[in-house]
Structure formats: structure tokens, C-alpha cells
CSV table of C-alpha atoms in Angstrom, one decimal:
chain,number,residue,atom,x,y,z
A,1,UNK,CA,54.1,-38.5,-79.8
A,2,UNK,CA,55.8,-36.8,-77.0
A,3,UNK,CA,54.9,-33.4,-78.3
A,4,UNK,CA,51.1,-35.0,-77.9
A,5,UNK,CA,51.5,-36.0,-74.7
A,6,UNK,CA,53.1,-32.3,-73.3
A,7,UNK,CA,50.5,-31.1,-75.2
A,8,UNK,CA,47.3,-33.0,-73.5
A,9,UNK,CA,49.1,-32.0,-70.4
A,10,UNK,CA,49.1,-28.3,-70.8
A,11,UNK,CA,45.8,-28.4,-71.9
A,12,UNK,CA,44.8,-30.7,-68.9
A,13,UNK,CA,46.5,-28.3,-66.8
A,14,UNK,CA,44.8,-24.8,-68.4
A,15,UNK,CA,40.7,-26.5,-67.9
A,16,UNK,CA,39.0,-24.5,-65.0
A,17,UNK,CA,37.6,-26.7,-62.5
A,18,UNK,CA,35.1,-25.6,-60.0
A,19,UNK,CA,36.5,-25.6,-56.3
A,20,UNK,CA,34.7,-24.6,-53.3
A,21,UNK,CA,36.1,-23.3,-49.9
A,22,UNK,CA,35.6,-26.1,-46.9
A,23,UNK,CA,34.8,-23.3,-44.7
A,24,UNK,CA,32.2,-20.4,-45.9
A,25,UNK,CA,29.1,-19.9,-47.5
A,26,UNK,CA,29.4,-19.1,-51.0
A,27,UNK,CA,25.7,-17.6,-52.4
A,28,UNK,CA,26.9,-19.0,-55.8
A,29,UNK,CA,27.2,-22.5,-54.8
A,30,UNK,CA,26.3,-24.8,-56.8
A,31,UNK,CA,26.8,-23.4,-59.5
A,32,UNK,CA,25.6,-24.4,-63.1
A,33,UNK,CA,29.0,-26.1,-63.6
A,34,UNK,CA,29.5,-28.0,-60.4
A,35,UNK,CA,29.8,-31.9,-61.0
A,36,UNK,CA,27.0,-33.5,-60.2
A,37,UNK,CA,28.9,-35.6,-57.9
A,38,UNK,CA,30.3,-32.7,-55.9
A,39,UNK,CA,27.0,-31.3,-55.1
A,40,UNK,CA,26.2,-32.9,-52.0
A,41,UNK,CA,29.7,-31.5,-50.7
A,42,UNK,CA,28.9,-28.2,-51.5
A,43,UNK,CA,25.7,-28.2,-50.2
A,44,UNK,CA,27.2,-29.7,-47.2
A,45,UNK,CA,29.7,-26.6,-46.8
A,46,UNK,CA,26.5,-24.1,-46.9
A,47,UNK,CA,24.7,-26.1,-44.7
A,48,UNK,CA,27.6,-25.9,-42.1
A,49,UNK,CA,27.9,-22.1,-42.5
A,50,UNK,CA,24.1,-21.7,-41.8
A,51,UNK,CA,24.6,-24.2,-38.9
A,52,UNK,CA,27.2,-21.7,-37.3
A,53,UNK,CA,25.7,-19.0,-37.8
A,54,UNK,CA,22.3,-20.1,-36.0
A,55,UNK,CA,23.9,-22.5,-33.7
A,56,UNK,CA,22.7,-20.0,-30.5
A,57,UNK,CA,19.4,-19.4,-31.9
A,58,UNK,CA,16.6,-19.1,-29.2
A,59,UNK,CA,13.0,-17.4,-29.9
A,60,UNK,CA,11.7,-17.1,-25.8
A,61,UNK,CA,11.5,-20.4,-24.3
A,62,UNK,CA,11.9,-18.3,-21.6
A,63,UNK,CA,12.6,-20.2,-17.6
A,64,UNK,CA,9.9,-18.7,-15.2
A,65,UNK,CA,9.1,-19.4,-11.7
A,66,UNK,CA,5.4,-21.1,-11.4
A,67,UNK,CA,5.4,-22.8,-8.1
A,68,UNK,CA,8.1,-23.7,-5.1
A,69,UNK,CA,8.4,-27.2,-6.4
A,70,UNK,CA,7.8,-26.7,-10.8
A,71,UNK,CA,9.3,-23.9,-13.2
A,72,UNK,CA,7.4,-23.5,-16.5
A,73,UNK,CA,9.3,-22.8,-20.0
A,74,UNK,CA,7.3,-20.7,-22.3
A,75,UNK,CA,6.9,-21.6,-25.6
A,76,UNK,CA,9.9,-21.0,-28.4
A,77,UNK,CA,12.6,-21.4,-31.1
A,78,UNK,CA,15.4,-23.4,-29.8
A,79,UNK,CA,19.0,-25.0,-31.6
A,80,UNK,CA,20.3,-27.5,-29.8
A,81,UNK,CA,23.2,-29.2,-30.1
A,82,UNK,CA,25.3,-32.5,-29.1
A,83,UNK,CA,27.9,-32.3,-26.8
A,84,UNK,CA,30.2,-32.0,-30.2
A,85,UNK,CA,28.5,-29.3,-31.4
A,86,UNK,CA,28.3,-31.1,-34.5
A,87,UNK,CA,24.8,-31.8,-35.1
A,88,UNK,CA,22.6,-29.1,-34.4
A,89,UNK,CA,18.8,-29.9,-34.1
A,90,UNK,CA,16.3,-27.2,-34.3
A,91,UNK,CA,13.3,-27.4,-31.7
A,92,UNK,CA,9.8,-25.5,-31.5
A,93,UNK,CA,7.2,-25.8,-29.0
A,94,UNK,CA,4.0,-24.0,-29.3
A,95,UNK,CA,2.7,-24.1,-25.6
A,96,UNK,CA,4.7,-24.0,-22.5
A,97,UNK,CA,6.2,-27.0,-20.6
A,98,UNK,CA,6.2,-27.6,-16.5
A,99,UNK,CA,9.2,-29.4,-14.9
A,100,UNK,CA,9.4,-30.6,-11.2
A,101,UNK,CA,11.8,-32.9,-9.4
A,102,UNK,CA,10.4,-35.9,-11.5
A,103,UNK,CA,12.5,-34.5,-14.7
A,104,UNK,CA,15.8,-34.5,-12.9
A,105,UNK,CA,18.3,-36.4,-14.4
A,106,UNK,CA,19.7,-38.2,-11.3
A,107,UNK,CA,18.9,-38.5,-7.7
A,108,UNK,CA,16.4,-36.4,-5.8
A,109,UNK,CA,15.9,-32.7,-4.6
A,110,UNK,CA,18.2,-31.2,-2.4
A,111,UNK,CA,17.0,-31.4,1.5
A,112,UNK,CA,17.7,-28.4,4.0
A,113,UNK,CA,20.6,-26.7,1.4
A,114,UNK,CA,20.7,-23.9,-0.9
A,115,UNK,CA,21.6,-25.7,-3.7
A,116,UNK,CA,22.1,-24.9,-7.6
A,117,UNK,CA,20.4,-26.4,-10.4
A,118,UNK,CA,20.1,-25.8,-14.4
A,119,UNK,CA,17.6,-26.2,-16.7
A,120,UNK,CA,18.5,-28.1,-19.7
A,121,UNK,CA,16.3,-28.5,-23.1
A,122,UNK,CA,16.5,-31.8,-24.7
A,123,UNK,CA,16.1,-32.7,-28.4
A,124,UNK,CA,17.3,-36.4,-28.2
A,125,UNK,CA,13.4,-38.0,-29.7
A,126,UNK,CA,13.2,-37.6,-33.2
A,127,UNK,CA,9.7,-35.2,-33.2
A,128,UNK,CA,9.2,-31.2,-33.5
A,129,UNK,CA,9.6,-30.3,-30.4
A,130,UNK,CA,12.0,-30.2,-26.7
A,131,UNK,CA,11.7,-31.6,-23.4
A,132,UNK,CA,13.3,-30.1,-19.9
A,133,UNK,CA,15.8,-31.4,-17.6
A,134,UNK,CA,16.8,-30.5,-14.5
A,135,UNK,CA,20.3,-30.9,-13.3
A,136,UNK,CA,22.6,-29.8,-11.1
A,137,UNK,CA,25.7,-30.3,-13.4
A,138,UNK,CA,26.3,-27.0,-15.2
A,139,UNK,CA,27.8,-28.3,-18.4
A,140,UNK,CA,25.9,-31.3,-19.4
A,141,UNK,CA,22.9,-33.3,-18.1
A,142,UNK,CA,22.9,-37.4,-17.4
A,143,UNK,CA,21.3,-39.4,-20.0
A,144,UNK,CA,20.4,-36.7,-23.3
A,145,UNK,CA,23.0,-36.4,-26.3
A,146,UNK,CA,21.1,-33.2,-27.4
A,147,UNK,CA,20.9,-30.7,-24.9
A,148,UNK,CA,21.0,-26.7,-24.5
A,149,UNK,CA,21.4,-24.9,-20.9
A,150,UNK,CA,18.7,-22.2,-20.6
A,151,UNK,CA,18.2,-21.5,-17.3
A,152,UNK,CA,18.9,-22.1,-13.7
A,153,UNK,CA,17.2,-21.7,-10.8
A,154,UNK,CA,17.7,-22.6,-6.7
A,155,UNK,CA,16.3,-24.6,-4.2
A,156,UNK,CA,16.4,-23.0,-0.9
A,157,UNK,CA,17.1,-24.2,2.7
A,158,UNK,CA,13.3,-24.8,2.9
A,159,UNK,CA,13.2,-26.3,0.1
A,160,UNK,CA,11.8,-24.1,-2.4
A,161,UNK,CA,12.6,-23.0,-5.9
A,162,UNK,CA,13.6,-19.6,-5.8
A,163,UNK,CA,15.8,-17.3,-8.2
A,164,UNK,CA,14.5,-18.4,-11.4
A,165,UNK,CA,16.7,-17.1,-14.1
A,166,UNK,CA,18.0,-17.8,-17.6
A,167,UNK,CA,20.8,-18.2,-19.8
A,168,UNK,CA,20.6,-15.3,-22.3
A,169,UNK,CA,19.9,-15.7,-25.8
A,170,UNK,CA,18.2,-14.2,-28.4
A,171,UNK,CA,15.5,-12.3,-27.1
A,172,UNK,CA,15.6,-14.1,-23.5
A,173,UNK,CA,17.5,-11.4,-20.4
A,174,UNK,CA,18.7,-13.1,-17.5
A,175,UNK,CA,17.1,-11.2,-14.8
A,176,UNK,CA,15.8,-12.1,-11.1
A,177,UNK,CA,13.8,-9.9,-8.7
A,178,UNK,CA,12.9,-10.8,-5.6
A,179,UNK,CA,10.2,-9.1,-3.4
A,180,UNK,CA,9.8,-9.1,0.2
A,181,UNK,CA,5.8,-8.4,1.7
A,182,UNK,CA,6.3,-8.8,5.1
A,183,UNK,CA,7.1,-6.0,7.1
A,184,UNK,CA,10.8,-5.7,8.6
A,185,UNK,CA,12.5,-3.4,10.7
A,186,UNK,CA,16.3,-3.0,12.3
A,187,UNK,CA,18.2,-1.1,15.2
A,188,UNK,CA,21.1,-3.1,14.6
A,189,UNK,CA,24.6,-0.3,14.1
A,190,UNK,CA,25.8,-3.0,12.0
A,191,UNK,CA,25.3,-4.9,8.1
A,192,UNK,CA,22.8,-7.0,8.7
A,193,UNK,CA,20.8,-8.8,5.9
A,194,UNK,CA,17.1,-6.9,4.8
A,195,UNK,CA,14.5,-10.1,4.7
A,196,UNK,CA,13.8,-11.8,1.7
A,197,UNK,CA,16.4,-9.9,-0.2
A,198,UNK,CA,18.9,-12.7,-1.7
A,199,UNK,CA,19.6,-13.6,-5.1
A,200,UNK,CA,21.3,-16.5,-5.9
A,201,UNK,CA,22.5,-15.4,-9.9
A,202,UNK,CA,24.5,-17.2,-12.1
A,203,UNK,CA,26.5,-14.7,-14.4
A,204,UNK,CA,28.2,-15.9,-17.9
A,205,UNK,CA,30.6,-13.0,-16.9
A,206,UNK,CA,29.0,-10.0,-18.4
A,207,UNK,CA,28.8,-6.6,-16.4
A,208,UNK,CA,25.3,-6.6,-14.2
A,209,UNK,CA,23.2,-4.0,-12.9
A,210,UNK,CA,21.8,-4.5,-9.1
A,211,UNK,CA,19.0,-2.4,-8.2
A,212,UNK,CA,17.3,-2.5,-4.9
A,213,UNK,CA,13.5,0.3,-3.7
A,214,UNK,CA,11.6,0.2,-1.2
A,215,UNK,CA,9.9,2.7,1.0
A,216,UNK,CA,11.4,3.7,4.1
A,217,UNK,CA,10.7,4.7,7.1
A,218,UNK,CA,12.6,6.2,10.3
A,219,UNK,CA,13.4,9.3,12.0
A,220,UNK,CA,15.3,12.4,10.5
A,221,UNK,CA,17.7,12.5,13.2
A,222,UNK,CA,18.8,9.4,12.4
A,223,UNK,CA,20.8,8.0,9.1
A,224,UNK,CA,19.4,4.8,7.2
A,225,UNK,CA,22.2,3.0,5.4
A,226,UNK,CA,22.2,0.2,2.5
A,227,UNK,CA,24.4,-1.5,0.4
A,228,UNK,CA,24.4,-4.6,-2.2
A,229,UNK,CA,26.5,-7.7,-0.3
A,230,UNK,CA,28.0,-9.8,-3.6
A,231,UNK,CA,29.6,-12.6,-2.0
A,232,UNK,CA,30.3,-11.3,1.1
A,233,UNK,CA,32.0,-7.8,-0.2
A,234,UNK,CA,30.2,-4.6,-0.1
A,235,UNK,CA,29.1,-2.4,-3.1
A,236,UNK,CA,27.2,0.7,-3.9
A,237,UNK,CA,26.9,2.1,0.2
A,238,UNK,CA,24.2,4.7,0.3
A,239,UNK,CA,22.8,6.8,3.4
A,240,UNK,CA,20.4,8.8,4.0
A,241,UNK,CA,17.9,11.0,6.5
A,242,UNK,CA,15.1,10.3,6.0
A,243,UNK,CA,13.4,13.6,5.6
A,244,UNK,CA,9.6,13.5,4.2
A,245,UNK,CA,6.1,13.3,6.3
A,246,UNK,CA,5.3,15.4,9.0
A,247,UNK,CA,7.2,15.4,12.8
A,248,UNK,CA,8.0,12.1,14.4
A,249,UNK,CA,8.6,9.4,12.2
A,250,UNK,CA,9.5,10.0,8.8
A,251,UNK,CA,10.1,8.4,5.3
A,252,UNK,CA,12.2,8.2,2.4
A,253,UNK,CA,12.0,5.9,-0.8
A,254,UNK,CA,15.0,4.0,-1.5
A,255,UNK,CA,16.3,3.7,-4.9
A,256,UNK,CA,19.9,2.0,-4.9
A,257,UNK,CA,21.6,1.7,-8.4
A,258,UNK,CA,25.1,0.0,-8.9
A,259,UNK,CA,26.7,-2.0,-12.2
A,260,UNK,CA,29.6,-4.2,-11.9
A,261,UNK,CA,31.3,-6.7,-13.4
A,262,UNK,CA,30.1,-10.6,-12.5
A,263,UNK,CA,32.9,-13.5,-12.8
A,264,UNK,CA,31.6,-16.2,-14.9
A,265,UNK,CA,29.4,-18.9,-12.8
A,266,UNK,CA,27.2,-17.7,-9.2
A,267,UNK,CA,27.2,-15.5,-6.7
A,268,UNK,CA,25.1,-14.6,-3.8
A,269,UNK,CA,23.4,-11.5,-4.2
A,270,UNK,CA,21.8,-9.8,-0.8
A,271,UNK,CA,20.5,-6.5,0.0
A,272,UNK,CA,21.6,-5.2,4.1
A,273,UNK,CA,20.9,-2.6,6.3
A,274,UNK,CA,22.0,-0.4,9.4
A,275,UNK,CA,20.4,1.9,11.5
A,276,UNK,CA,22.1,4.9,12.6
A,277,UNK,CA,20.2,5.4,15.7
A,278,UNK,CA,16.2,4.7,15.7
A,279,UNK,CA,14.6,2.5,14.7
A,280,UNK,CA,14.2,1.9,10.4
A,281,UNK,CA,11.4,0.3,9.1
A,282,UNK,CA,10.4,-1.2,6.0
A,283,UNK,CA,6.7,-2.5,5.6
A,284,UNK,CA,6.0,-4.5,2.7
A,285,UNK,CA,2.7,-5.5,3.9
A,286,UNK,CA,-0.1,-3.5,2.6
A,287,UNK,CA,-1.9,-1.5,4.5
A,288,UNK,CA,-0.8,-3.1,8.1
A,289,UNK,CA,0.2,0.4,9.4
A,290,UNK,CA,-0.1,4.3,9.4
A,291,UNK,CA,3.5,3.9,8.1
A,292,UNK,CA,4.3,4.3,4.5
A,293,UNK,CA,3.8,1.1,2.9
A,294,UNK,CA,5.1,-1.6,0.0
A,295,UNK,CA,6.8,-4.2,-1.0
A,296,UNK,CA,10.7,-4.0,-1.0
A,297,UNK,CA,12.0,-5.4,-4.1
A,298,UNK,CA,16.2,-6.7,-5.5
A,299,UNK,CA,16.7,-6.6,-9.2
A,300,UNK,CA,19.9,-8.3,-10.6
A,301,UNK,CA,20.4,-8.0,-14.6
A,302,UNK,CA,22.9,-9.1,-16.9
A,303,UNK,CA,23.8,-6.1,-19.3
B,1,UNK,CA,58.0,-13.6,12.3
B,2,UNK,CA,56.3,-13.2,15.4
B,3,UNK,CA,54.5,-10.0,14.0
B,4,UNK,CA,53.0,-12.2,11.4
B,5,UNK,CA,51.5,-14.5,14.1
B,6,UNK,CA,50.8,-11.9,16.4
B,7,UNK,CA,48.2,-10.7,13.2
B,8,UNK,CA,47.3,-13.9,12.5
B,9,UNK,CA,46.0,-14.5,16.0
B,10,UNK,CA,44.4,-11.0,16.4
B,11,UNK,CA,42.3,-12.4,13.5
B,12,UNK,CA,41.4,-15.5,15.1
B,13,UNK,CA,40.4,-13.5,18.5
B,14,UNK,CA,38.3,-10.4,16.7
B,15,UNK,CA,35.1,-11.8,17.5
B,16,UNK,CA,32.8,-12.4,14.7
B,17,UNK,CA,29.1,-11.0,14.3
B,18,UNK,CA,26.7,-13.6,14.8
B,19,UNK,CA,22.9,-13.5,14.0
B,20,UNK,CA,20.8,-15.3,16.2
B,21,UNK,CA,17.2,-15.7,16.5
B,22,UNK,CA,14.8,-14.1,19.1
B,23,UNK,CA,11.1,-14.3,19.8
B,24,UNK,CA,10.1,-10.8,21.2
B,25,UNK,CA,6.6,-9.7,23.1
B,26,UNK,CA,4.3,-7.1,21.0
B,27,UNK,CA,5.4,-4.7,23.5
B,28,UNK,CA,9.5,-5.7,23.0
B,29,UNK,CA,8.8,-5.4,19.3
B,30,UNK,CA,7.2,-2.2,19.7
B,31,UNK,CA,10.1,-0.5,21.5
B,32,UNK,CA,13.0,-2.2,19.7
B,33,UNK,CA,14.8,1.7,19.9
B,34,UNK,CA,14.1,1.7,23.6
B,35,UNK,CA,15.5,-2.0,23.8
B,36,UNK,CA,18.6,-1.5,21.6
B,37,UNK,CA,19.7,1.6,23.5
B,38,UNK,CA,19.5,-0.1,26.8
B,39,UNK,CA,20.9,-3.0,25.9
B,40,UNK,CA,24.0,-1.4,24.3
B,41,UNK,CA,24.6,0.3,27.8
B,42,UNK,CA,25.1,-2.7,29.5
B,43,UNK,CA,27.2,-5.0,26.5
B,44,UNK,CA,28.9,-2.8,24.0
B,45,UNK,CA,28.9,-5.8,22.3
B,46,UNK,CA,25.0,-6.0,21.3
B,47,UNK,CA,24.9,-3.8,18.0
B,48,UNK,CA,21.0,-4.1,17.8
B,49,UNK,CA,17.7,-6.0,16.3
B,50,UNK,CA,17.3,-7.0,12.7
B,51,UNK,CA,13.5,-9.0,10.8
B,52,UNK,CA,10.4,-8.9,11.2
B,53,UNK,CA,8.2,-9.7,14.1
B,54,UNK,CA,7.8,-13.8,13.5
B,55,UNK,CA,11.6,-14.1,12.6
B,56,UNK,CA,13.5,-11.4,15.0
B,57,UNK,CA,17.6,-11.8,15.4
B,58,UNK,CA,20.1,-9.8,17.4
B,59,UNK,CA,23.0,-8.6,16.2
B,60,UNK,CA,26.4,-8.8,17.5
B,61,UNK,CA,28.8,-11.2,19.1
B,62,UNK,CA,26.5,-11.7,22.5
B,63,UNK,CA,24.7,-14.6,24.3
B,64,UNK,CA,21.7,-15.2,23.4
B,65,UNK,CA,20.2,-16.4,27.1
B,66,UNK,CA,22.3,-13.3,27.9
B,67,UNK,CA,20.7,-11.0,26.0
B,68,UNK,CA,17.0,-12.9,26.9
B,69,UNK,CA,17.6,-12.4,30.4
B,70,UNK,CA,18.8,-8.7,30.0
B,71,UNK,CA,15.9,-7.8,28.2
B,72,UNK,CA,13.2,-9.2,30.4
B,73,UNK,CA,14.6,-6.9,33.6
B,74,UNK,CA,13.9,-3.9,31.0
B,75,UNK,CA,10.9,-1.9,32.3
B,76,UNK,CA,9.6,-0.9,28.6
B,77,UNK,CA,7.3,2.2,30.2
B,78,UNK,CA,9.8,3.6,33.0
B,79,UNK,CA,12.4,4.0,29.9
B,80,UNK,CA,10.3,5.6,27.3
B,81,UNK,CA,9.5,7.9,30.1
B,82,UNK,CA,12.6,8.8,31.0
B,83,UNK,CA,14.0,9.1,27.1
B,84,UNK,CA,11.2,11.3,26.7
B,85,UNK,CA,11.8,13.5,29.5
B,86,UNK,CA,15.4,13.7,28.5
B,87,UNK,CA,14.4,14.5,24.8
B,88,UNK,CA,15.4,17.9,24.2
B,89,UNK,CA,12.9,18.0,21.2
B,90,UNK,CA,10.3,16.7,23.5
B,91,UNK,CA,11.3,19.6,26.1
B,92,UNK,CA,11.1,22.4,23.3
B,93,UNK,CA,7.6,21.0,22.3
B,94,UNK,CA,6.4,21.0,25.8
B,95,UNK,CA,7.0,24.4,26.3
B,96,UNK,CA,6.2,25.3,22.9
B,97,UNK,CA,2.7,24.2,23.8
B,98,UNK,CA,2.9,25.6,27.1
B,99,UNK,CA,3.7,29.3,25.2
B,100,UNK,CA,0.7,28.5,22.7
B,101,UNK,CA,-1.5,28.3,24.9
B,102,UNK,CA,-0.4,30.8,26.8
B,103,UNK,CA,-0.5,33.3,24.0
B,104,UNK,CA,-4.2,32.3,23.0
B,105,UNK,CA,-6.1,32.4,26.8
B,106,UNK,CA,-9.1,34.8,26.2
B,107,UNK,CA,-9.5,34.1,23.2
B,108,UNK,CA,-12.6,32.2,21.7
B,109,UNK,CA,-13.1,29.0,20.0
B,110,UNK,CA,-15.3,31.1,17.5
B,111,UNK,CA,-12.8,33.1,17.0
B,112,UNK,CA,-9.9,31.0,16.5
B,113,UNK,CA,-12.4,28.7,13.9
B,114,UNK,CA,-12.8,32.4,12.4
B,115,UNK,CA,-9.0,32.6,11.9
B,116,UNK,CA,-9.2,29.3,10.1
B,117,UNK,CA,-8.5,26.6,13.1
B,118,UNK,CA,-9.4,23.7,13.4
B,119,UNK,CA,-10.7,23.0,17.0
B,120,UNK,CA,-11.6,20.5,18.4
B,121,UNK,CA,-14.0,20.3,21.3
């Protein structure tokens, strides 16, 4: 009897059972032999994998500037998760979506302050497709359970949106230009900031490339200096004479490069300027003068 | 002790550059060089002009009624005369006209369009 027993129990012991890892995707799952009642387990485990491995997914759905008071996101792919991260729901909208004040999650607009606020896409209604929020919390907006930051933008000290830019993702670049068509000019011997040209960029702490042109005009007698101003420190100084045309005043075209490396959340990117002597100027208005003319434009990009 | 005060107060007194705004004639905004140079003879501290016409700021750590009353005893024309009287570039294209036309007396206007100049009557 006992050798019956030792006997069952070896042979117990020597039957292969099918096991399955709690953390990977295994192509071979389920197999022929799986219990029937472990399927759904196994299943699950795949499910998860595939669920990591697209959590960040985003097709476009790109954040772009339409008006001073309403961004528009472009249609796209997005997974969005709960705050966990646990439940991932995947989103599509086929035609672009506006968002104004009225989709903020709490409060108003900001009155008379540069002020910061993110773009959210929400997937808490059980349908197809996303809304927008606006917020000015950077990790989670009020009232959605589903929710994806994908872009940000700022509302300036009158009160417009400016600096639309995005979280990037899949094919989506976070990159802002801003463009100044009025003409400006300086005699100042000191930094002083070149009109329209501020950025207010929000890095996730990549390395960024600043790029600032415009034609120039001044004297070639007298230097023309730029730099980038990130945060109130200095980067990429350039000079020059400008040197083309014929006698009097003269013109140059300014093409500033510099990279660097962006902590993690904003900064306030300018473009300034200093004369060395006569007058500099910078028309970005078409046409208004004999003086070469066009609009003066920042770029800031996450590499 | 006293050194690290001594800084810390030199910090508080370096006067700081301010921006404030300005609304400037046509003719101002047309001579901002002649403008800037005069008034950095008479406050070291003005470091010059910076914008556009509709949104103009000076530079430096200075008044701004100061600096509005300065600029209104500027006579615009009697300085761009006398910068360009004292311009030496000016002074070797005066006389490099003078010697021009100097060289060419006698000669016709047929004959200089001949040479392949443009004259104008």
C-alpha cells in the first residue's frame, strides 16, 4: 500500500504542467495544452505586455495655435491611461477638436499674467474617441480618471495664447517659433530684449536646439550683437559687422545656432540685442522701407 | 566678516538696468543714433533705445522725466550737422567729390555717357 502511495507521488510529481511567466509575452501562449481554466490568465499576461509596450502610443493629435483665445488638436491615435497606469484606453479621432477657456477644468483664464497651462486628452466616456482639457496643473487635470498630457501652451500678460507646443510622442516634436512683423530697432550698448522674441517652452529634460534669423540692418563701422537669454543666463553670443549693400547703411542676415541641455519643466526663452555704436535695425514689416526687409523669427526644439 | 557684507551691499547699490517705456516724435525716432550719443554725454548712465516706434524703451538705470526732458532740449538738425561735419568719412567724400569733379571739368556729358556714365541732367 505504501509502495502505491510513493508511487502515485512520484508519478504526480514527474507530469508536466503548463506554467506561464506573470510578466512577458510568450508568442506560444496558450498553448494546445493550457487548462481551459487558465486561459483567461494567460491571455491576461499577453494583454499586459501589449499594454506596456503601447502604453505611449500617439499617431499626431498634434496641439496647434488657432486663435489667441482656442488651440485646435489635430486628428490621431492616442493611449491614455488612469492615473494608475493600469487601464490603458485607446482613443481615435478622425477630425480635429477646438478648446477655449470653456474646457478648463477649474476656475477661469488667467488675467494680466504670463501664466502656464497644459493640454490634457480625456478618455473617461465610454465612446471611440477623446476630449481636451485645459489645466494649469501639470500632472493631472480636476475631474477626468483618463487622461494623457499632450501639450501646453501660455497665456500672456494680454491675455493671449501664445507658445503652443506639445508633449512629444510618436510622431508629434515639441517645437515653438515665434515671429515678430513689426519693425524694431536698438541703440541701446546693453542686452536688451528683440520684440516679440520670447518663448515660454516646457522641456521634459531633453537637449534643445535654439535657433534665431532675421535680416539685419546697420552700419559696418559698427558691431551688431545677439545672444539666446534662457532664464535670465546668456548663451550662444554672436557679433558681427554688418558688411553687405552699398555705402551708408548696410545689412547682414542673422543666423544664430546653439543646443543645450533643458532641466525638466519651463523656461523662458528670449532673443536680445546690442548695438555697438549706430543704430541696428530689424524690419519685419514687408515692404515698409528701402531697408532690407522680413520677419525675424525664434525656433526652440526638443532633440 | 565685514568683507562679506561689504560685497553683499555693493550688490544691493550696483544699480540695476531698468526698461522703461517712451513715446518718441517721427523725427526722435528717426535720429535715435543722434539721440543715444547725446544723451550718453550728458548721463553715462543712459545705455540707449530699444522697440519699435509704437512701443519705444530706454535703456539703463535713468529717469524717465529725466531723460524726457533731456531729449526735448536736443536740436535733432544742429547735431546731425555737426556729426556730419566731424565725420571723417563724410570729410574724405566731400573732397573726394570735390577732386572728381575737378578731374572731369571740360569734359562733356556726351562724352562721359560715351565712357559708359550715367548722367544725369
Amino acid at each position: 500500500m505504501l509502495k502505491k502511495i510513493i508511487s502515485a507521488f512520484l508519478t504526480f510529481n514527474l507530469i508536466a504542467f503548463p506554467v506561464f511567466a506573470a510578466d512577458q509575452w510568450d508568442k506560444t501562449m496558450p498553448a494546445g495544452t493550457t487548462n481551459i481554466s487558465d486561459i483567461d490568465a494567460v491571455m491576461g499576461v499577453n494583454n499586459a505586455a501589449l499594454d506596456r509596450l503601447v502604453y505611449g502610443y500617439r499617431v499626431n493629435a498634434e496641439v496647434t495655435a488657432s486663435t489667441t483665445n482656442a488651440i485646435i488638436v489635430l486628428p490621431g491615435e492616442l493611449a491614455i491611461p488612469n492615473s494608475g497606469g493600469t487601464v490603458v484606453r485607446w482613443r481615435r479621432n478622425t477630425s480635429g477638436v477646438t478648446a477655449n477657456w470653456s474646457d478648463i477644468d477649474t476656475g477661469a483664464e488667467s488675467s494680466g499674467a504670463v501664466t502656464q497651462y497644459y493640454v490634457y486628452a480625456v478618455a473617461d466616456t465610454d465612446v471611440t474617441t477623446f476630449t481636451v482639457k485645459i489645466s494649469l496643473s501639470s500632472s493631472s487635470p480636476s475631474g477626468a480618471t483618463y487622461y494623457r498630457k499632450i501639450g501646453y501652451f501660455t497665456n500672456n500678460a494680454a491675455n493671449d495664447i501664445v507658445s503652443v507646443g506639445n508633449i512629444a510622442g510618436g510622431d508629434v516634436v515639441n517645437q515653438i517659433q515665434a515671429s515678430g512683423v513689426t519693425n524694431t530697432t536698438t541703440t541701446s550698448s546693453s542686452y536688451a530684449d528683440m520684440d516679440d522674441m520670447v518663448i515660454y517652452f516646457v522641456s521634459s529634460g531633453r537637449p534643445a536646439e535654439l535657433t534665431f534669423n532675421a535680416p539685419i540692418e546697420g552700419t559696418d563701422t559698427s558691431r551688431v550683437y545677439f545672444t539666446f537669454d534662457v532664464d535670465g543666463t546668456d548663451y550662444g553670443e554672436r557679433s558681427f559687422y554688418p558688411s553687405g549693400g552699398n555705402g551708408g547703411n548696410t545689412w547682414a542676415y542673422s543666423d544664430l545656432h546653439h543646443n543645450l541641455s533643458l532641466s525638466s519643466g519651463t523656461h523662458t526663452i528670449k532673443v536680445q540685442w546690442k548695438s555697438g555704436g549706430s543704430t541696428t535695425y530689424q524690419d519685419g514689416a514687408s515692404a515698409s522701407s528701402t531697408r532690407p526687409h522680413g520677419p525675424r523669427k525664434l525656433t526652440v526644439r526638443e532633440l | 566678516m565685514i568683507k562679506m557684507a561689504l560685497l553683499i551691499l555693493s550688490l544691493f547699490l550696483f544699480p540695476a538696468i531698468s526698461f522703461a517705456d517712451i513715446q518718441l516724435t517721427d523725427e526722435q525716432f528717426e535720429n535715435l543714433d543722434v539721440l543715444t550719443v547725446q544723451m550718453k554725454k550728458k548721463d553715462a548712465n543712459f545705455l540707449g533705445f530699444n522697440g519699435s516706434k509704437q512701443n519705444m524703451k530706454i535703456v539703463g538705470n535713468v529717469s524717465e522725466d529725466d531723460v524726457k526732458k533731456e531729449l526735448s532740449k536736443i536740436d535733432i538738425t544742429a547735431k546731425k550737422k555737426e556729426r556730419d561735419d566731424n565725420d571723417p568719412m563724410n570729410q574724405k567724400r566731400k573732397s573726394g567729390t570735390a577732386k572728381l569733379k575737378a578731374s572731369i571739368q571740360g569734359i562733356t556729358t556726351d562724352e562721359l555717357r560715351a565712357m559708359g556714365l550715367k548722367v544725369e541732367e
